[in-house]
Short mmCIF file of C-alpha atoms and ligand atoms in Angstrom, two decimals:
data_model
loop_
_atom_site.label_atom_id
_atom_site.label_comp_id
_atom_site.label_asym_id
_atom_site.label_seq_id
_atom_site.Cartn_x
_atom_site.Cartn_y
_atom_site.Cartn_z
CA MET A 1 0.00 0.00 0.00
CA PRO A 2 2.49 2.68 -1.07
CA ALA A 3 0.82 6.03 -1.81
CA LEU A 4 -2.72 7.27 -1.24
CA VAL A 5 -4.31 10.54 -2.25
CA LEU A 6 -7.05 12.08 -0.15
CA LEU A 7 -8.87 14.99 -1.79
CA GLY A 8 -12.05 17.04 -1.82
CA ALA A 9 -14.75 15.72 -4.15
CA GLN A 10 -16.86 18.92 -4.15
CA TRP A 11 -16.03 22.61 -3.57
CA GLY A 12 -13.77 22.18 -0.54
CA ASP A 13 -14.53 21.95 3.19
CA GLU A 14 -15.69 18.35 2.89
CA GLY A 15 -13.81 17.33 6.04
CA LYS A 16 -10.39 16.52 4.54
CA GLY A 17 -8.59 17.61 7.72
CA LYS A 18 -10.49 15.15 9.89
CA ALA A 19 -10.05 12.31 7.39
CA THR A 20 -6.31 12.97 7.02
CA ASP A 21 -5.86 13.15 10.75
CA LEU A 22 -7.69 9.86 11.14
CA LEU A 23 -5.21 8.13 8.82
CA GLY A 24 -2.25 10.13 10.11
CA GLY A 25 -1.58 7.64 12.90
CA SER A 26 -1.06 4.81 10.39
CA VAL A 27 1.01 6.49 7.67
CA ASP A 28 4.63 7.60 7.56
CA TYR A 29 4.28 10.86 5.61
CA VAL A 30 1.41 13.31 5.02
CA VAL A 31 2.10 15.63 2.08
CA ARG A 32 0.34 18.81 0.97
CA TYR A 33 0.80 19.03 -2.81
CA GLN A 34 -1.01 22.21 -3.88
CA GLY A 35 -2.75 25.32 -2.62
CA GLY A 36 -1.54 27.27 0.35
CA ASN A 37 -3.07 28.97 3.34
CA ASN A 38 -6.33 29.45 1.47
CA ALA A 39 -7.15 26.04 2.97
CA GLY A 40 -8.81 25.75 6.35
CA HIS A 41 -8.71 22.22 7.74
CA THR A 42 -10.34 21.61 11.11
CA VAL A 43 -9.12 18.71 13.18
CA VAL A 44 -10.71 17.74 16.48
CA VAL A 45 -8.59 15.58 18.78
CA GLY A 46 -10.30 14.81 22.08
CA ASP A 47 -11.35 18.18 23.49
CA GLN A 48 -8.80 20.07 21.38
CA LYS A 49 -9.71 21.76 18.12
CA TYR A 50 -7.03 22.77 15.61
CA ALA A 51 -7.47 24.95 12.52
CA LEU A 52 -4.68 24.27 10.03
CA HIS A 53 -4.18 26.39 6.94
CA LEU A 54 -0.81 25.60 5.45
CA LEU A 55 0.53 22.71 7.49
CA PRO A 56 -0.47 19.15 6.54
CA SER A 57 -2.97 17.65 8.99
CA GLY A 58 -0.44 14.86 9.67
CA ILE A 59 1.45 17.34 11.88
CA LEU A 60 -0.85 16.27 14.72
CA SER A 61 0.21 12.61 14.51
CA PRO A 62 3.53 12.16 16.35
CA GLY A 63 4.83 9.24 14.23
CA CYS A 64 4.19 10.96 10.94
CA THR A 65 6.45 13.28 8.92
CA PRO A 66 4.52 16.27 7.52
CA VAL A 67 5.69 17.55 4.14
CA ILE A 68 4.97 20.73 2.19
CA GLY A 69 5.55 19.73 -1.41
CA ASN A 70 6.88 21.74 -4.36
CA GLY A 71 3.36 22.40 -5.66
CA VAL A 72 2.32 24.35 -2.57
CA VAL A 73 2.58 28.15 -2.34
CA VAL A 74 4.09 29.10 1.00
CA ASP A 75 3.52 32.33 2.88
CA PRO A 76 6.54 32.17 5.21
CA ALA A 77 4.97 34.49 7.79
CA VAL A 78 1.92 32.22 8.01
CA LEU A 79 4.11 29.12 8.15
CA LEU A 80 6.05 30.47 11.12
CA SER A 81 3.01 31.67 13.00
CA GLU A 82 1.19 28.38 12.47
CA LEU A 83 4.25 26.49 13.73
CA SER A 84 4.61 28.65 16.82
CA GLY A 85 0.87 28.39 17.54
CA LEU A 86 1.14 24.61 17.54
CA ASN A 87 4.35 24.63 19.60
CA GLU A 88 2.60 26.72 22.25
CA ARG A 89 -0.04 23.99 22.45
CA GLY A 90 2.63 21.32 22.94
CA VAL A 91 2.65 19.92 19.39
CA ASP A 92 6.09 18.82 18.18
CA THR A 93 6.62 20.26 14.70
CA SER A 94 10.32 19.48 14.35
CA LYS A 95 9.82 16.78 11.69
CA LEU A 96 8.29 19.16 9.13
CA LEU A 97 9.88 19.18 5.67
CA VAL A 98 9.41 22.03 3.19
CA SER A 99 10.33 21.69 -0.48
CA GLY A 100 13.04 24.08 -1.64
CA ASN A 101 11.13 24.32 -4.93
CA ALA A 102 7.87 25.56 -3.41
CA HIS A 103 6.98 29.12 -4.41
CA LEU A 104 6.71 31.91 -1.87
CA ILE A 105 3.73 34.16 -1.27
CA THR A 106 5.11 37.63 -0.55
CA PRO A 107 3.30 40.75 0.66
CA TYR A 108 2.98 41.99 -2.96
CA HIS A 109 1.06 38.85 -3.90
CA THR A 110 -1.49 39.33 -1.12
CA THR A 111 -1.84 43.01 -2.01
CA LEU A 112 -2.40 42.15 -5.68
CA ASP A 113 -4.96 39.47 -4.79
CA LYS A 114 -7.00 41.99 -2.80
CA VAL A 115 -6.81 44.92 -5.24
CA THR A 116 -7.62 42.68 -8.21
CA GLU A 117 -10.75 41.42 -6.48
CA ARG A 118 -11.79 45.00 -5.69
CA PHE A 119 -11.15 45.96 -9.30
CA LEU A 120 -13.34 43.10 -10.57
CA GLY A 121 -16.27 44.42 -8.53
CA LYS A 122 -19.32 42.25 -8.97
CA ARG A 123 -17.40 39.92 -11.28
CA LYS A 124 -15.02 38.99 -8.44
CA ILE A 125 -14.11 35.36 -7.66
CA GLY A 126 -14.48 35.78 -3.91
CA THR A 127 -10.91 34.64 -3.23
CA THR A 128 -9.58 34.15 0.25
CA GLY A 129 -7.29 37.17 -0.29
CA ARG A 130 -4.22 35.15 0.66
CA GLY A 131 -2.22 35.87 -2.50
CA ILE A 132 -2.76 32.42 -4.00
CA GLY A 133 -3.69 33.42 -7.58
CA PRO A 134 -0.94 36.03 -8.07
CA THR A 135 1.71 33.65 -6.69
CA TYR A 136 0.74 30.81 -9.04
CA ALA A 137 0.55 33.35 -11.89
CA ASP A 138 4.16 34.36 -11.17
CA LYS A 139 5.20 30.72 -11.06
CA ILE A 140 3.75 30.06 -14.50
CA ASN A 141 5.07 33.38 -15.76
CA ARG A 142 8.53 32.36 -14.52
CA VAL A 143 8.95 35.38 -12.27
CA GLY A 144 8.21 33.63 -8.97
CA ILE A 145 10.39 33.44 -5.86
CA ARG A 146 11.12 29.98 -4.49
CA VAL A 147 12.01 28.83 -1.00
CA GLN A 148 15.58 28.03 -2.18
CA ASP A 149 16.05 31.65 -3.32
CA LEU A 150 16.05 32.67 0.35
CA TYR A 151 19.54 31.19 0.65
CA ASP A 152 21.21 33.23 -2.08
CA GLU A 153 20.86 36.90 -1.25
CA SER A 154 21.98 38.28 -4.60
CA ILE A 155 19.66 36.00 -6.57
CA LEU A 156 16.80 36.88 -4.23
CA GLU A 157 17.44 40.61 -4.76
CA GLN A 158 17.51 40.22 -8.54
CA LYS A 159 14.31 38.22 -8.59
CA VAL A 160 12.35 40.48 -6.26
CA GLU A 161 13.51 43.57 -8.20
CA ALA A 162 12.51 42.01 -11.51
CA ALA A 163 9.09 41.06 -10.17
CA LEU A 164 8.47 44.46 -8.61
CA ASP A 165 9.68 46.51 -11.59
CA PHE A 166 6.63 45.22 -13.39
CA LYS A 167 4.16 44.93 -10.51
CA ASN A 168 4.82 48.41 -9.18
CA GLN A 169 3.72 49.82 -12.53
CA ILE A 170 0.44 47.97 -12.16
CA LEU A 171 -0.01 48.85 -8.52
CA ALA A 172 0.69 52.55 -9.09
CA LYS A 173 -0.83 53.17 -12.53
CA LEU A 174 -3.82 50.82 -12.51
CA TYR A 175 -4.73 50.50 -8.87
CA ASN A 176 -3.46 53.83 -7.61
CA ARG A 177 -1.47 52.17 -4.83
CA ARG A 178 1.94 53.07 -3.44
CA ALA A 179 4.87 51.20 -5.01
CA ILE A 180 6.44 48.44 -2.91
CA GLU A 181 10.15 48.76 -2.10
CA ALA A 182 12.15 45.73 -3.21
CA GLY A 183 14.75 46.22 -0.46
CA LYS A 184 12.16 45.91 2.29
CA ILE A 185 10.69 42.73 0.82
CA VAL A 186 14.16 41.18 0.47
CA GLU A 187 15.02 42.01 4.08
CA GLU A 188 11.76 40.52 5.35
CA LEU A 189 12.18 37.37 3.28
CA LEU A 190 15.79 36.86 4.40
CA GLY A 191 14.60 36.99 8.01
CA TYR A 192 12.01 34.29 7.38
CA GLY A 193 14.56 32.26 5.44
CA GLU A 194 16.81 31.89 8.48
CA GLN A 195 13.88 30.66 10.57
CA ILE A 196 12.62 28.08 8.12
CA ARG A 197 16.05 26.81 7.07
CA PRO A 198 15.93 23.70 9.32
CA TYR A 199 12.86 22.40 7.50
CA VAL A 200 13.96 22.94 3.89
CA ALA A 201 14.75 19.75 2.02
CA ASP A 202 14.71 17.89 -1.30
CA THR A 203 11.27 16.48 -0.55
CA THR A 204 10.89 14.73 -3.92
CA LEU A 205 13.98 12.63 -3.26
CA ILE A 206 12.94 11.89 0.33
CA LEU A 207 9.43 10.82 -0.67
CA ASN A 208 10.59 8.59 -3.51
CA ASN A 209 13.19 6.94 -1.26
CA ALA A 210 10.53 6.42 1.40
CA LEU A 211 8.24 4.75 -1.15
CA ASP A 212 11.12 2.52 -2.28
CA GLU A 213 11.50 1.39 1.34
CA GLY A 214 7.81 0.47 1.53
CA LYS A 215 6.78 3.46 3.67
CA VAL A 216 3.22 4.74 3.40
CA VAL A 217 2.71 8.24 1.99
CA LEU A 218 -0.60 10.09 2.14
CA PHE A 219 -1.16 13.10 -0.12
CA GLU A 220 -3.61 15.58 1.41
CA GLY A 221 -5.43 17.83 -1.04
CA GLY A 222 -6.55 21.36 -0.26
CA GLN A 223 -9.74 22.84 -1.79
CA GLY A 224 -11.70 20.39 -3.99
CA THR A 225 -12.33 18.92 -7.43
CA LEU A 226 -14.75 21.65 -8.55
CA LEU A 227 -12.23 24.33 -7.53
CA ASP A 228 -9.51 22.79 -9.74
CA VAL A 229 -8.13 25.27 -12.27
CA ASP A 230 -8.48 22.70 -15.10
CA HIS A 231 -11.43 20.59 -14.02
CA GLY A 232 -13.44 22.95 -11.84
CA THR A 233 -16.02 25.64 -12.50
CA TYR A 234 -13.52 27.98 -14.18
CA PRO A 235 -13.07 30.93 -13.65
CA PHE A 236 -14.65 30.45 -10.22
CA VAL A 237 -11.84 28.19 -9.04
CA THR A 238 -8.57 28.31 -7.18
CA SER A 239 -5.28 28.53 -9.10
CA SER A 240 -3.96 25.01 -8.57
CA ASN A 241 -4.83 21.35 -9.22
CA PRO A 242 -6.47 19.76 -6.19
CA THR A 243 -7.43 16.75 -8.36
CA SER A 244 -5.40 13.56 -8.04
CA GLY A 245 -2.95 14.34 -10.88
CA GLY A 246 -1.88 17.38 -8.86
CA ALA A 247 -0.38 15.04 -6.26
CA CYS A 248 2.15 13.80 -8.83
CA THR A 249 3.26 17.20 -10.10
CA GLY A 250 2.98 18.84 -6.70
CA ALA A 251 5.15 16.30 -4.92
CA GLY A 252 7.37 14.85 -7.66
CA VAL A 253 6.01 11.33 -7.40
CA GLY A 254 4.97 9.28 -10.44
CA PRO A 255 1.38 8.16 -11.01
CA THR A 256 2.45 4.49 -10.89
CA ARG A 257 3.11 4.91 -7.17
CA ILE A 258 -0.47 5.80 -6.32
CA SER A 259 -2.74 2.91 -5.50
CA ARG A 260 -5.68 4.54 -3.79
CA VAL A 261 -7.51 7.82 -4.36
CA ILE A 262 -10.03 8.72 -1.67
CA GLY A 263 -12.63 11.40 -2.37
CA ILE A 264 -13.95 13.21 0.68
CA LEU A 265 -17.63 13.80 0.08
CA LYS A 266 -20.03 15.75 2.25
CA ALA A 267 -23.51 14.22 2.63
CA TYR A 268 -24.82 17.56 1.27
CA THR A 269 -23.02 20.35 -0.63
CA THR A 270 -21.35 23.64 0.33
CA ARG A 271 -19.43 26.31 -1.48
CA VAL A 272 -17.57 29.49 -0.41
CA GLY A 273 -17.06 32.41 -2.80
CA ALA A 274 -18.71 33.10 -6.13
CA GLY A 275 -19.69 30.73 -8.95
CA PRO A 276 -22.45 28.37 -10.06
CA PHE A 277 -23.96 25.89 -7.59
CA PRO A 278 -27.02 24.07 -8.95
CA THR A 279 -28.37 22.64 -5.66
CA GLU A 280 -27.88 25.83 -3.63
CA LEU A 281 -30.74 26.55 -1.21
CA PHE A 282 -31.98 30.00 -0.29
CA ASP A 283 -34.68 28.83 2.11
CA ASP A 284 -35.03 27.51 5.66
CA ASP A 285 -33.45 24.17 4.68
CA GLY A 286 -30.30 25.97 3.52
CA GLU A 287 -30.23 27.96 6.75
CA ALA A 288 -30.71 24.76 8.77
CA LEU A 289 -27.83 22.98 6.99
CA ARG A 290 -25.61 25.99 7.68
CA ARG A 291 -26.57 26.11 11.34
CA ILE A 292 -26.50 22.38 12.10
CA GLY A 293 -23.40 21.76 9.97
CA GLY A 294 -21.55 24.79 11.40
CA GLU A 295 -20.91 25.91 7.82
CA ARG A 296 -18.73 28.94 8.39
CA GLY A 297 -15.33 29.29 6.69
CA VAL A 298 -12.30 28.38 8.81
CA THR A 299 -10.05 30.74 6.83
CA THR A 300 -12.21 33.78 6.08
CA GLY A 301 -15.12 33.40 8.52
CA ARG A 302 -17.58 33.73 5.61
CA ASP A 303 -20.89 31.83 5.76
CA ARG A 304 -20.76 28.88 3.38
CA ARG A 305 -23.46 28.54 0.74
CA CYS A 306 -25.39 25.33 1.39
CA GLY A 307 -27.44 22.92 -0.73
CA TRP A 308 -28.51 19.30 -1.17
CA PHE A 309 -26.24 16.47 -2.28
CA ASP A 310 -25.39 16.56 -5.98
CA ALA A 311 -24.68 13.12 -7.47
CA VAL A 312 -23.69 14.59 -10.84
CA ILE A 313 -20.76 16.29 -9.16
CA ALA A 314 -19.84 13.16 -7.21
CA ARG A 315 -19.79 11.10 -10.42
CA TYR A 316 -17.63 13.74 -12.07
CA ALA A 317 -15.19 13.62 -9.14
CA THR A 318 -14.98 9.84 -9.50
CA ARG A 319 -14.16 10.26 -13.18
CA VAL A 320 -11.56 13.05 -13.15
CA ASN A 321 -9.74 11.75 -10.08
CA GLY A 322 -9.98 8.01 -10.71
CA LEU A 323 -11.46 7.64 -7.23
CA THR A 324 -11.21 4.22 -5.64
CA ASP A 325 -13.20 5.15 -2.51
CA PHE A 326 -15.34 7.81 -0.93
CA PHE A 327 -15.27 8.98 2.67
CA LEU A 328 -18.76 10.34 3.28
CA THR A 329 -18.74 13.06 5.94
CA LYS A 330 -21.33 14.88 8.05
CA LEU A 331 -24.10 12.33 7.67
CA ASP A 332 -25.17 13.29 11.22
CA VAL A 333 -26.07 16.80 10.00
CA LEU A 334 -28.95 15.37 7.95
CA THR A 335 -30.67 13.79 10.98
CA GLY A 336 -34.17 15.17 11.45
CA TRP A 337 -35.33 15.75 7.86
CA GLU A 338 -38.43 13.79 6.96
CA GLN A 339 -37.34 13.56 3.35
CA ILE A 340 -33.98 14.41 1.85
CA PRO A 341 -33.78 15.57 -1.78
CA VAL A 342 -30.78 14.32 -3.75
CA CYS A 343 -29.88 15.76 -7.15
CA VAL A 344 -29.56 12.84 -9.58
CA ALA A 345 -29.29 14.74 -12.87
CA TYR A 346 -29.68 18.27 -14.30
CA GLU A 347 -32.22 19.77 -16.58
CA ILE A 348 -30.56 22.09 -19.06
CA ASP A 349 -32.73 23.94 -21.58
CA GLY A 350 -35.49 21.36 -21.15
CA LYS A 351 -33.20 18.33 -21.56
CA ARG A 352 -32.17 15.83 -18.87
CA VAL A 353 -28.39 15.66 -18.50
CA GLU A 354 -26.66 12.93 -16.47
CA GLU A 355 -23.05 14.17 -16.61
CA LEU A 356 -21.50 17.50 -15.68
CA PRO A 357 -21.63 19.70 -18.79
CA TYR A 358 -18.24 20.95 -19.96
CA SER A 359 -19.77 24.21 -21.14
CA GLN A 360 -19.76 26.96 -18.55
CA SER A 361 -23.02 28.47 -19.83
CA ASP A 362 -24.78 25.10 -19.69
CA PHE A 363 -23.64 24.60 -16.11
CA HIS A 364 -24.91 28.08 -15.20
CA HIS A 365 -28.33 27.06 -16.53
CA ALA A 366 -28.40 23.62 -14.90
CA LYS A 367 -31.46 22.99 -12.78
CA PRO A 368 -31.31 20.07 -10.35
CA VAL A 369 -33.55 17.05 -10.90
CA TYR A 370 -34.32 15.74 -7.42
CA GLU A 371 -35.17 12.32 -6.10
CA MET A 372 -36.64 12.26 -2.59
CA LEU A 373 -35.10 9.82 -0.12
CA PRO A 374 -36.74 9.06 3.24
CA GLY A 375 -35.00 10.68 6.23
CA TRP A 376 -34.38 9.49 9.81
CA SER A 377 -34.77 11.08 13.22
CA GLU A 378 -32.57 8.87 15.43
CA ASP A 379 -29.28 10.30 16.75
CA ILE A 380 -26.49 8.61 14.76
CA THR A 381 -23.45 10.23 16.37
CA GLN A 382 -22.73 7.14 18.48
CA ALA A 383 -22.94 4.68 15.57
CA LYS A 384 -19.80 2.57 15.28
CA SER A 385 -20.75 0.26 12.46
CA PHE A 386 -22.88 0.51 9.34
CA GLY A 387 -25.44 -1.76 11.00
CA ASP A 388 -25.85 0.74 13.87
CA LEU A 389 -27.32 3.29 11.46
CA PRO A 390 -31.12 3.54 11.10
CA LYS A 391 -32.42 1.74 8.01
CA ASN A 392 -33.18 4.99 6.17
CA ALA A 393 -29.69 6.35 6.84
CA GLN A 394 -28.24 3.09 5.49
CA ALA A 395 -30.43 3.42 2.42
CA TYR A 396 -29.33 7.06 1.94
CA VAL A 397 -25.65 6.00 2.01
CA LYS A 398 -26.27 3.08 -0.36
CA ALA A 399 -28.18 5.32 -2.78
CA LEU A 400 -25.35 7.89 -2.78
CA GLU A 401 -22.81 5.15 -3.35
CA GLU A 402 -24.70 3.77 -6.32
CA MET A 403 -25.11 7.21 -7.90
CA SER A 404 -21.52 8.32 -7.27
CA GLY A 405 -19.59 5.47 -8.85
CA ALA A 406 -17.18 4.38 -6.09
CA PRO A 407 -17.61 2.52 -2.79
CA ILE A 408 -18.21 4.56 0.36
CA SER A 409 -15.53 3.14 2.64
CA ALA A 410 -16.02 5.37 5.67
CA ILE A 411 -18.77 7.55 7.10
CA GLY A 412 -18.35 10.56 9.38
CA VAL A 413 -21.03 10.94 12.06
CA GLY A 414 -19.35 13.75 14.04
CA PRO A 415 -16.22 15.95 13.96
CA GLY A 416 -14.10 13.82 16.33
CA ARG A 417 -11.54 11.19 15.28
CA ASP A 418 -13.65 8.37 16.73
CA GLU A 419 -16.94 9.61 15.28
CA THR A 420 -16.32 7.57 12.16
CA ILE A 421 -17.75 4.34 10.79
CA GLU A 422 -15.10 2.38 8.93
CA ILE A 423 -16.49 0.05 6.29
CA ASN A 424 -13.41 -0.87 4.23
CA SER A 425 -9.93 -0.23 5.56
CA PHE A 426 -7.93 2.40 3.65
CA LEU A 427 -4.58 0.81 4.48
P1 GDP B 501 -11.69 20.63 5.10
O1 GDP B 501 -11.32 21.98 4.60
O2 GDP B 501 -12.09 19.71 4.02
O3 GDP B 501 -10.66 20.03 6.01
O4 GDP B 501 -13.01 20.85 5.96
P2 GDP B 501 -13.26 22.01 7.06
O5 GDP B 501 -12.46 21.69 8.27
O6 GDP B 501 -13.11 23.35 6.46
O7 GDP B 501 -14.82 21.83 7.32
C1 GDP B 501 -15.35 20.62 7.77
C2 GDP B 501 -16.01 20.84 9.14
O8 GDP B 501 -16.82 19.73 9.45
C3 GDP B 501 -15.03 20.95 10.29
O9 GDP B 501 -15.57 21.84 11.24
C4 GDP B 501 -14.95 19.54 10.85
O10 GDP B 501 -14.61 19.50 12.23
C5 GDP B 501 -16.36 19.11 10.65
N1 GDP B 501 -16.56 17.66 10.40
C6 GDP B 501 -15.78 16.81 9.67
N2 GDP B 501 -16.37 15.60 9.57
C7 GDP B 501 -17.56 15.70 10.23
C8 GDP B 501 -18.66 14.81 10.45
O11 GDP B 501 -18.68 13.66 9.99
N3 GDP B 501 -19.74 15.30 11.15
C9 GDP B 501 -19.78 16.57 11.66
N4 GDP B 501 -20.85 16.98 12.33
N5 GDP B 501 -18.76 17.44 11.45
C10 GDP B 501 -17.68 17.01 10.75
P1 IMO B 502 -10.24 23.87 2.00
O1 IMO B 502 -8.89 23.23 1.80
C1 IMO B 502 -13.46 26.20 0.21
C2 IMO B 502 -12.32 29.19 -2.79
C3 IMO B 502 -12.48 30.65 -2.44
C4 IMO B 502 -12.78 31.22 -3.82
C5 IMO B 502 -11.87 30.39 -4.73
C6 IMO B 502 -10.56 31.06 -5.08
O2 IMO B 502 -10.49 24.33 3.38
O3 IMO B 502 -11.31 22.99 1.45
P2 IMO B 502 -8.33 31.48 -3.73
O4 IMO B 502 -8.04 32.27 -2.47
O5 IMO B 502 -7.95 30.04 -3.62
O6 IMO B 502 -7.74 32.12 -4.95
O7 IMO B 502 -9.92 31.55 -3.92
O8 IMO B 502 -11.61 29.18 -4.03
N1 IMO B 502 -11.50 28.41 -1.82
C7 IMO B 502 -12.01 27.51 -0.96
N2 IMO B 502 -13.29 27.17 -0.70
N3 IMO B 502 -12.47 25.58 0.86
C8 IMO B 502 -11.17 25.90 0.60
O9 IMO B 502 -10.13 25.22 1.11
C9 IMO B 502 -10.89 26.93 -0.32
N4 IMO B 502 -9.76 27.51 -0.79
C10 IMO B 502 -10.15 28.40 -1.72
O10 IMO B 502 -13.55 30.84 -1.55
O11 IMO B 502 -14.11 30.95 -4.18
MG1 MG B 503 -11.84 23.99 4.85
#
């Protein structure tokens, strides 16, 4: 069982942090491969609650080595503050490894993210404002700054100057903002560089060697399939590849190493930020899902948009990720509904459509076709096996499994590590 990928099957916030943490005790490495501190992963261990943004959730499992891969964008100030926050709570973070090839989010990236969103006005994406898009844009444009640049002052100076020569024109002339001084940025970055030096490593080599030795590596996705820059609801997406292929490019590990791809799937749907969302609810049911599910962003504190389960999306996630399993989360939140609508297909311009349309305009016009499934009223948070669930909850899970195209191998019935029903082992 060499490498597994665990990723979001919807629009993020499916419960990846909890699922990763659950497996963290049995794997040797947990690797973030894309995204940055736009992620907000909540992990509940006993009576302690942790909100992780940049660090892999494996950091909370003592035997596990957490890795920030080359595909991640790293805000060094956030990295250091997250590390010190965990150290203050007694968590040992000394095993962390950070790829020298990961790109750095600098203050000019966060500034550009925010001013661009303001400039877009009502066409904005609703980004987290963490500098993610501008940093990935610089990477692709070949004007980015990498972690390894922090250890060669003259190269760092040249790169920051080159980046700012151009960006200051935009900031001053287009956005009417003050220019940013390259010298100050360089000084700040050099300071961070010294502090993160102990963690910086050739993570690709380390991970491939570990796999050769039979160690178990878990890749933890940020965001979700529908936020993928290639496969998501573009342009209302993030700027990286949370889908399974991203694990290979974002960690330097070949696809032949990966034997299991687990999609984390919420028993209903949520989304943060702008963009189409066919099953979104604007009524009391939507409000109830938000309240019962605690659907408020961990990173930005924004209310999440809520809606019923969408099987078209789940099937799409199975397809583009090659999912081998689902981990269904938050089933407990649905307790108490007499009937639960599930979207089984879309109606687009009067026609029934079973698969996610590739055309953006079609998706914007998609109306959900619902099937009603009977609900349950019994408390399920103590359920330890599938058989402990009320018959209607079992039938709901089985129906979702059939519609979604991969086996549901675990079910979350609460936020805690032990509030999980394991059906098939992941390891
Ligand atoms: P992530 O970004 O995918 O890691 O998900 P978030 O942490 O942003 O949001 C998921 C929320 O649901 C967190 O508050 C988790 O503690 C919580 N959670 C995860 N699994 C379950 C579950 O099965 N039931 C309940 N009630 N809460 C869960
Ligand atoms: P986790 O890992 C939900 C959304 C933002 C916005 C879009 C682009 O906790 O599931 P960005 O700042 O990435 O350029 O914003 O993506 N977004 C998320 N939504 N969960 C996340 O992460 C997200 N990370 C980004 O709301 O719509
Ligand atoms: Mg989240």
